[in-house]
Tab-separated table of N, CA, C and O in Angstrom:
chain	number	residue	atom	x	y	z
L	242	UNK	N	32.962	-20.347	63.167
L	242	UNK	CA	33.923	-20.253	64.323
L	242	UNK	C	34.851	-21.432	64.155
L	242	UNK	O	34.454	-22.604	63.936
L	243	UNK	N	36.113	-21.163	64.372
L	243	UNK	CA	37.116	-22.122	64.203
L	243	UNK	C	37.775	-22.438	65.575
L	243	UNK	O	38.700	-21.848	65.975
L	244	UNK	N	37.094	-23.423	66.244
L	244	UNK	CA	37.663	-23.812	67.547
L	244	UNK	C	38.679	-24.940	67.305
L	244	UNK	O	38.388	-26.081	66.938
L	245	UNK	N	39.958	-24.746	67.687
L	245	UNK	CA	40.978	-25.707	67.770
L	245	UNK	C	40.771	-26.471	69.129
L	245	UNK	O	40.243	-25.995	70.075
L	246	UNK	N	41.247	-27.702	69.167
L	246	UNK	CA	41.143	-28.486	70.376
L	246	UNK	C	41.712	-27.796	71.606
L	246	UNK	O	41.279	-27.972	72.730
L	247	UNK	N	42.642	-27.073	71.433
L	247	UNK	CA	43.372	-26.396	72.534
L	247	UNK	C	42.649	-25.100	72.973
L	247	UNK	O	43.039	-24.388	73.890
L	248	UNK	N	41.675	-24.599	72.197
L	248	UNK	CA	41.087	-23.317	72.374
L	248	UNK	C	39.667	-23.452	72.901
L	248	UNK	O	38.886	-22.435	73.089
L	249	UNK	N	39.244	-24.608	73.214
L	249	UNK	CA	37.741	-24.751	73.673
L	249	UNK	C	37.768	-24.468	75.131
L	249	UNK	O	38.466	-25.042	75.951
L	250	UNK	N	36.939	-23.485	75.504
L	250	UNK	CA	36.812	-23.035	76.978
L	250	UNK	C	36.053	-24.107	77.793
L	250	UNK	O	35.407	-24.955	77.266
L	251	UNK	N	36.304	-24.080	79.159
L	251	UNK	CA	35.636	-24.995	79.953
L	251	UNK	C	34.161	-24.460	80.246
L	251	UNK	O	33.210	-25.186	80.307
L	252	UNK	N	34.006	-23.106	80.403
L	252	UNK	CA	32.769	-22.481	80.640
L	252	UNK	C	32.712	-21.158	79.905
L	252	UNK	O	33.729	-20.495	79.905
L	253	UNK	N	31.622	-20.765	79.481
L	253	UNK	CA	31.369	-19.470	78.787
L	253	UNK	C	30.366	-18.750	79.613
L	253	UNK	O	29.355	-19.246	79.929
L	254	UNK	N	30.699	-17.557	79.952
L	254	UNK	CA	29.756	-16.698	80.660
L	254	UNK	C	29.465	-15.475	79.683
L	254	UNK	O	30.311	-14.797	79.204
L	255	UNK	N	28.136	-15.332	79.415
L	255	UNK	CA	27.709	-14.483	78.361
L	255	UNK	C	26.498	-13.658	78.693
L	255	UNK	O	25.564	-14.132	79.283
L	256	UNK	N	26.555	-12.401	78.412
L	256	UNK	CA	25.342	-11.476	78.465
L	256	UNK	C	24.430	-11.719	77.286
L	256	UNK	O	24.918	-12.340	76.367
L	257	UNK	N	23.265	-11.291	77.387
L	257	UNK	CA	22.337	-11.489	76.224
L	257	UNK	C	22.325	-10.080	75.484
L	257	UNK	O	22.437	-10.195	74.282
L	258	UNK	N	22.307	-8.995	76.061
L	258	UNK	CA	22.296	-7.667	75.400
L	258	UNK	C	23.659	-7.173	75.104
L	258	UNK	O	24.414	-6.725	76.051
L	259	UNK	N	24.123	-7.296	73.866
L	259	UNK	CA	25.408	-6.838	73.464
L	259	UNK	C	25.197	-6.029	72.193
L	259	UNK	O	24.241	-6.124	71.414
L	260	UNK	N	26.171	-5.218	71.778
L	260	UNK	CA	26.081	-4.317	70.569
L	260	UNK	C	25.855	-5.079	69.244
L	260	UNK	O	24.874	-4.630	68.590
L	261	UNK	N	26.537	-6.051	68.835
L	261	UNK	CA	26.502	-6.537	67.483
L	261	UNK	C	25.785	-7.934	67.455
L	261	UNK	O	25.088	-8.209	66.458
L	262	UNK	N	25.873	-8.641	68.403
L	262	UNK	CA	25.332	-10.070	68.390
L	262	UNK	C	24.832	-10.366	69.859
L	262	UNK	O	25.513	-10.235	70.752
L	263	UNK	N	23.540	-10.744	69.894
L	263	UNK	CA	23.006	-11.132	71.238
L	263	UNK	C	23.413	-12.439	71.702
L	263	UNK	O	23.841	-13.250	70.942
L	264	UNK	N	23.323	-12.589	72.978
L	264	UNK	CA	23.715	-13.878	73.635
L	264	UNK	C	22.994	-15.158	73.070
L	264	UNK	O	23.548	-16.266	73.009
L	265	UNK	N	21.723	-14.899	72.690
L	265	UNK	CA	20.971	-16.018	72.153
L	265	UNK	C	21.600	-16.631	70.820
L	265	UNK	O	21.739	-17.725	70.629
L	266	UNK	N	21.965	-15.569	69.983
L	266	UNK	CA	22.617	-15.955	68.714
L	266	UNK	C	23.965	-16.612	68.984
L	266	UNK	O	24.306	-17.575	68.249
L	267	UNK	N	24.740	-16.229	69.949
L	267	UNK	CA	26.001	-16.770	70.257
L	267	UNK	C	25.760	-18.326	70.607
L	267	UNK	O	26.483	-19.177	70.194
L	268	UNK	N	24.847	-18.516	71.555
L	268	UNK	CA	24.600	-19.762	72.051
L	268	UNK	C	24.064	-20.714	70.898
L	268	UNK	O	24.511	-21.927	70.831
L	269	UNK	N	23.133	-20.126	70.025
L	269	UNK	CA	22.694	-20.963	68.881
L	269	UNK	C	23.805	-21.365	67.996
L	269	UNK	O	23.934	-22.468	67.513
L	270	UNK	N	24.703	-20.454	67.713
L	270	UNK	CA	25.947	-20.729	66.968
L	270	UNK	C	26.813	-21.867	67.544
L	270	UNK	O	27.291	-22.751	66.886
L	271	UNK	N	27.060	-21.712	68.788
L	271	UNK	CA	27.902	-22.744	69.615
L	271	UNK	C	27.181	-24.080	69.467
L	271	UNK	O	27.886	-25.192	69.403
L	272	UNK	N	25.883	-24.167	69.576
L	272	UNK	CA	25.183	-25.465	69.527
L	272	UNK	C	25.324	-26.116	68.215
L	272	UNK	O	25.088	-27.358	68.088
L	273	UNK	N	25.787	-25.401	67.168
L	273	UNK	CA	26.027	-26.020	65.828
L	273	UNK	C	27.334	-26.737	65.753
L	273	UNK	O	27.601	-27.430	64.742
L	274	UNK	N	28.107	-26.659	66.723
L	274	UNK	CA	29.575	-27.183	66.769
L	274	UNK	C	29.600	-28.308	67.748
L	274	UNK	O	29.660	-28.116	69.084
L	275	UNK	N	29.779	-29.550	67.349
L	275	UNK	CA	29.773	-30.783	68.352
L	275	UNK	C	30.918	-30.585	69.250
L	275	UNK	O	30.789	-31.081	70.417
L	276	UNK	N	31.981	-29.979	68.942
L	276	UNK	CA	33.191	-29.888	69.809
L	276	UNK	C	32.828	-28.988	71.000
L	276	UNK	O	33.509	-29.036	72.037
L	277	UNK	N	31.696	-28.247	70.991
L	277	UNK	CA	31.420	-27.336	72.058
L	277	UNK	C	30.277	-28.061	73.033
L	277	UNK	O	29.823	-27.470	73.938
L	278	UNK	N	29.871	-29.206	72.709
L	278	UNK	CA	28.800	-29.917	73.401
L	278	UNK	C	28.986	-30.019	74.952
L	278	UNK	O	28.062	-29.910	75.702
L	279	UNK	N	30.246	-30.024	75.456
L	279	UNK	CA	30.354	-30.311	76.806
L	279	UNK	C	30.842	-28.936	77.510
L	279	UNK	O	31.000	-29.014	78.714
L	280	UNK	N	30.857	-27.854	76.846
L	280	UNK	CA	31.215	-26.617	77.417
L	280	UNK	C	30.058	-26.064	78.192
L	280	UNK	O	28.949	-25.966	77.624
L	281	UNK	N	30.266	-25.652	79.429
L	281	UNK	CA	29.176	-24.996	80.222
L	281	UNK	C	28.872	-23.656	79.689
L	281	UNK	O	29.742	-22.963	79.172
L	282	UNK	N	27.706	-23.278	79.729
L	282	UNK	CA	27.220	-22.026	79.217
L	282	UNK	C	26.341	-21.308	80.224
L	282	UNK	O	25.279	-21.802	80.687
L	283	UNK	N	26.753	-20.101	80.737
L	283	UNK	CA	26.007	-19.304	81.718
L	283	UNK	C	25.657	-18.006	81.137
L	283	UNK	O	26.508	-17.203	80.557
L	284	UNK	N	24.364	-17.797	81.152
L	284	UNK	CA	23.901	-16.481	80.841
L	284	UNK	C	23.926	-15.616	82.121
L	284	UNK	O	23.428	-16.054	83.199
L	285	UNK	N	24.581	-14.443	82.118
L	285	UNK	CA	24.631	-13.516	83.225
L	285	UNK	C	24.002	-12.242	82.556
L	285	UNK	O	24.768	-11.535	81.868
L	286	UNK	N	22.786	-11.825	82.916
L	286	UNK	CA	22.235	-10.772	82.259
L	286	UNK	C	21.196	-10.018	83.138
L	286	UNK	O	20.800	-10.487	84.154
L	287	UNK	N	20.778	-8.794	82.736
L	287	UNK	CA	19.749	-8.038	83.335
L	287	UNK	C	18.347	-8.488	82.894
L	287	UNK	O	17.377	-8.063	83.489
L	288	UNK	N	18.281	-9.222	81.885
L	288	UNK	CA	16.955	-9.714	81.405
L	288	UNK	C	16.385	-10.756	82.235
L	288	UNK	O	16.665	-11.910	82.113
L	289	UNK	N	15.436	-10.305	83.097
L	289	UNK	CA	14.908	-11.211	84.022
L	289	UNK	C	13.485	-11.660	83.892
L	289	UNK	O	12.846	-12.228	84.772
L	290	UNK	N	12.955	-11.316	82.790
L	290	UNK	CA	11.491	-11.727	82.585
L	290	UNK	C	11.439	-13.252	82.147
L	290	UNK	O	12.370	-13.791	81.714
L	291	UNK	N	10.233	-13.760	82.383
L	291	UNK	CA	10.180	-15.194	82.133
L	291	UNK	C	10.413	-15.700	80.747
L	291	UNK	O	11.021	-16.691	80.530
L	292	UNK	N	10.043	-14.832	79.795
L	292	UNK	CA	10.222	-15.179	78.393
L	292	UNK	C	11.719	-15.295	78.078
L	292	UNK	O	12.167	-16.202	77.316
L	293	UNK	N	12.472	-14.414	78.591
L	293	UNK	CA	13.963	-14.376	78.396
L	293	UNK	C	14.564	-15.605	78.887
L	293	UNK	O	15.424	-16.192	78.397
L	294	UNK	N	14.138	-15.808	80.217
L	294	UNK	CA	14.776	-17.072	80.930
L	294	UNK	C	14.404	-18.322	80.095
L	294	UNK	O	15.251	-19.154	79.865
L	295	UNK	N	13.183	-18.349	79.692
L	295	UNK	CA	12.669	-19.601	79.079
L	295	UNK	C	13.453	-19.862	77.710
L	295	UNK	O	13.933	-20.834	77.439
L	296	UNK	N	13.603	-18.661	77.003
L	296	UNK	CA	14.357	-18.756	75.747
L	296	UNK	C	15.808	-19.271	76.035
L	296	UNK	O	16.312	-20.169	75.275
L	297	UNK	N	16.459	-18.719	76.980
L	297	UNK	CA	17.825	-18.986	77.228
L	297	UNK	C	17.971	-20.467	77.598
L	297	UNK	O	18.866	-21.192	77.124
L	298	UNK	N	17.069	-20.985	78.496
L	298	UNK	CA	17.062	-22.373	78.933
L	298	UNK	C	16.774	-23.272	77.717
L	298	UNK	O	17.391	-24.450	77.570
L	299	UNK	N	15.791	-22.943	76.948
L	299	UNK	CA	15.422	-23.776	75.769
L	299	UNK	C	16.534	-23.924	74.703
L	299	UNK	O	16.669	-24.862	74.052
L	300	UNK	N	17.416	-22.836	74.636
L	300	UNK	CA	18.516	-22.869	73.769
L	300	UNK	C	19.631	-23.786	74.314
L	300	UNK	O	20.558	-24.215	73.524
L	301	UNK	N	19.595	-24.051	75.468
L	301	UNK	CA	20.645	-25.005	76.063
L	301	UNK	C	21.495	-24.421	77.084
L	301	UNK	O	22.585	-25.053	77.467
L	302	UNK	N	21.275	-23.208	77.583
L	302	UNK	CA	22.047	-22.656	78.668
L	302	UNK	C	22.021	-23.597	79.920
L	302	UNK	O	20.949	-24.118	80.229
L	303	UNK	N	23.098	-23.755	80.529
L	303	UNK	CA	23.196	-24.474	81.791
L	303	UNK	C	22.654	-23.735	82.958
L	303	UNK	O	22.007	-24.211	83.857
L	304	UNK	N	22.913	-22.448	82.828
L	304	UNK	CA	22.560	-21.532	84.095
L	304	UNK	C	22.090	-20.244	83.384
L	304	UNK	O	22.566	-19.710	82.385
L	305	UNK	N	21.129	-19.588	84.135
L	305	UNK	CA	20.656	-18.329	83.740
L	305	UNK	C	20.570	-17.442	85.029
L	305	UNK	O	19.783	-17.556	85.869
L	306	UNK	N	21.609	-16.664	85.183
L	306	UNK	CA	21.667	-15.741	86.393
L	306	UNK	C	21.285	-14.262	85.932
L	306	UNK	O	21.750	-13.853	84.888
L	307	UNK	N	20.614	-13.753	86.801
L	307	UNK	CA	20.229	-12.269	86.574
L	307	UNK	C	20.909	-11.344	87.464
L	307	UNK	O	21.290	-11.678	88.581
L	308	UNK	N	21.191	-10.150	86.839
L	308	UNK	CA	21.827	-9.133	87.675
L	308	UNK	C	20.799	-8.390	88.563
L	308	UNK	O	19.741	-8.170	88.107
L	309	UNK	N	21.123	-7.879	89.690
L	309	UNK	CA	22.412	-8.120	90.343
L	309	UNK	C	22.449	-9.668	90.848
L	309	UNK	O	21.429	-10.323	91.064
L	310	UNK	N	23.678	-10.036	90.952
L	310	UNK	CA	23.971	-11.392	91.408
L	310	UNK	C	25.028	-11.394	92.546
L	310	UNK	O	25.819	-10.366	92.626
L	311	UNK	N	25.074	-12.391	93.240
L	311	UNK	CA	26.120	-12.540	94.373
L	311	UNK	C	27.341	-13.310	93.651
L	311	UNK	O	27.233	-14.283	93.032
L	312	UNK	N	28.539	-12.737	93.892
L	312	UNK	CA	29.689	-13.392	93.340
L	312	UNK	C	29.896	-14.916	93.827
L	312	UNK	O	30.128	-15.742	92.972
L	313	UNK	N	29.419	-15.172	95.001
L	313	UNK	CA	29.478	-16.506	95.415
L	313	UNK	C	28.536	-17.445	94.606
L	313	UNK	O	28.957	-18.609	94.320
L	314	UNK	N	27.472	-16.836	94.300
L	314	UNK	CA	26.459	-17.711	93.429
L	314	UNK	C	27.047	-17.975	92.049
L	314	UNK	O	26.953	-19.062	91.593
L	315	UNK	N	27.736	-17.005	91.513
L	315	UNK	CA	28.386	-17.231	90.168
L	315	UNK	C	29.411	-18.318	90.310
L	315	UNK	O	29.544	-19.210	89.485
L	316	UNK	N	30.218	-18.241	91.400
L	316	UNK	CA	31.282	-19.185	91.531
L	316	UNK	C	30.795	-20.582	91.726
L	316	UNK	O	31.310	-21.578	91.174
L	317	UNK	N	29.598	-20.719	92.483
L	317	UNK	CA	28.968	-22.027	92.691
L	317	UNK	C	28.421	-22.510	91.273
L	317	UNK	O	28.629	-23.746	91.029
L	318	UNK	N	27.935	-21.705	90.517
L	318	UNK	CA	27.346	-22.089	89.248
L	318	UNK	C	28.540	-22.543	88.283
L	318	UNK	O	28.365	-23.527	87.429
L	319	UNK	N	29.645	-21.841	88.320
L	319	UNK	CA	30.769	-22.225	87.493
L	319	UNK	C	31.205	-23.605	87.998
L	319	UNK	O	31.538	-24.426	87.110
L	320	UNK	N	31.318	-23.814	89.264
L	320	UNK	CA	31.771	-25.197	89.798
L	320	UNK	C	30.876	-26.292	89.292
L	320	UNK	O	31.258	-27.347	88.933
L	321	UNK	N	29.571	-25.896	89.289
L	321	UNK	CA	28.549	-26.942	88.946
L	321	UNK	C	28.764	-27.290	87.400
L	321	UNK	O	28.663	-28.367	86.987
L	322	UNK	N	28.914	-26.245	86.607
L	322	UNK	CA	29.241	-26.420	85.153
L	322	UNK	C	30.412	-27.322	84.894
L	322	UNK	O	30.407	-28.191	84.095
L	323	UNK	N	31.498	-27.019	85.683
L	323	UNK	CA	32.693	-27.830	85.544
L	323	UNK	C	32.535	-29.240	85.897
L	323	UNK	O	33.037	-30.175	85.247
L	324	UNK	N	31.787	-29.472	86.967
L	324	UNK	CA	31.413	-30.828	87.468
L	324	UNK	C	30.596	-31.567	86.379
L	324	UNK	O	30.893	-32.673	86.018
L	325	UNK	N	29.643	-30.909	85.790
L	325	UNK	CA	28.886	-31.523	84.678
L	325	UNK	C	29.754	-31.827	83.525
L	325	UNK	O	29.508	-32.909	82.919
L	326	UNK	N	30.633	-30.856	83.174
L	326	UNK	CA	31.467	-31.049	82.015
L	326	UNK	C	32.286	-32.310	82.241
L	326	UNK	O	32.543	-33.176	81.421
L	327	UNK	N	32.885	-32.464	83.361
L	327	UNK	CA	33.686	-33.676	83.790
L	327	UNK	C	32.950	-34.900	83.597
L	327	UNK	O	33.386	-35.908	83.044
L	328	UNK	N	31.671	-34.893	84.078
L	328	UNK	CA	30.864	-36.138	83.923
L	328	UNK	C	30.597	-36.437	82.495
L	328	UNK	O	30.632	-37.598	82.122
L	329	UNK	N	30.299	-35.418	81.709
L	329	UNK	CA	30.018	-35.584	80.303
L	329	UNK	C	31.158	-36.052	79.577
L	329	UNK	O	31.101	-37.025	78.657
L	330	UNK	N	32.300	-35.602	79.832
L	330	UNK	CA	33.552	-36.075	79.203
L	330	UNK	C	33.877	-37.462	79.433
L	330	UNK	O	34.247	-38.280	78.684
L	331	UNK	N	33.574	-37.835	80.759
L	331	UNK	CA	33.854	-39.228	81.184
L	331	UNK	C	32.832	-40.276	80.430
L	331	UNK	O	33.233	-41.229	79.984
L	332	UNK	N	31.606	-39.843	80.357
L	332	UNK	CA	30.609	-40.552	79.723
L	332	UNK	C	30.971	-40.756	78.240
L	332	UNK	O	30.777	-41.825	77.717
L	333	UNK	N	31.416	-39.703	77.572
L	333	UNK	CA	31.775	-39.870	76.197
L	333	UNK	C	32.905	-40.748	75.960
L	333	UNK	O	32.989	-41.407	74.960
L	334	UNK	N	33.915	-40.809	76.918
L	334	UNK	CA	35.168	-41.639	76.851
L	334	UNK	C	34.711	-43.085	76.876
L	334	UNK	O	35.172	-43.995	76.216
L	335	UNK	N	33.669	-43.361	77.743
L	335	UNK	CA	33.247	-44.688	77.927
L	335	UNK	C	32.602	-45.253	76.593
L	335	UNK	O	32.707	-46.416	76.282
L	336	UNK	N	31.986	-44.357	75.820
L	336	UNK	CA	31.208	-44.773	74.639
L	336	UNK	C	32.080	-44.750	73.362
L	336	UNK	O	31.693	-45.092	72.353
L	337	UNK	N	33.370	-44.474	73.597
L	337	UNK	CA	34.277	-44.374	72.418
L	337	UNK	C	34.703	-45.686	72.033
L	337	UNK	O	34.864	-46.653	72.698
């Protein structure tokens, strides 16, 4: 993945079950890139069993929402990810 500094998203919302690459693999690949460390990651998926949730959280997802979901809930989780991202970025600046 070639992420330029201007192309890094604030939050990624990703399903787990997709045709060519599953969400777990996407998150694993993103974890390999230090430039993505402060990006919020939300799984939004129909996989609601305990093992799936555990795997997603162990890989580093910030949030694991299952379908069906309330739009307000998703917006709240996005806001939470953005607040966390701001805090992390400020902490990183202090240590520079």
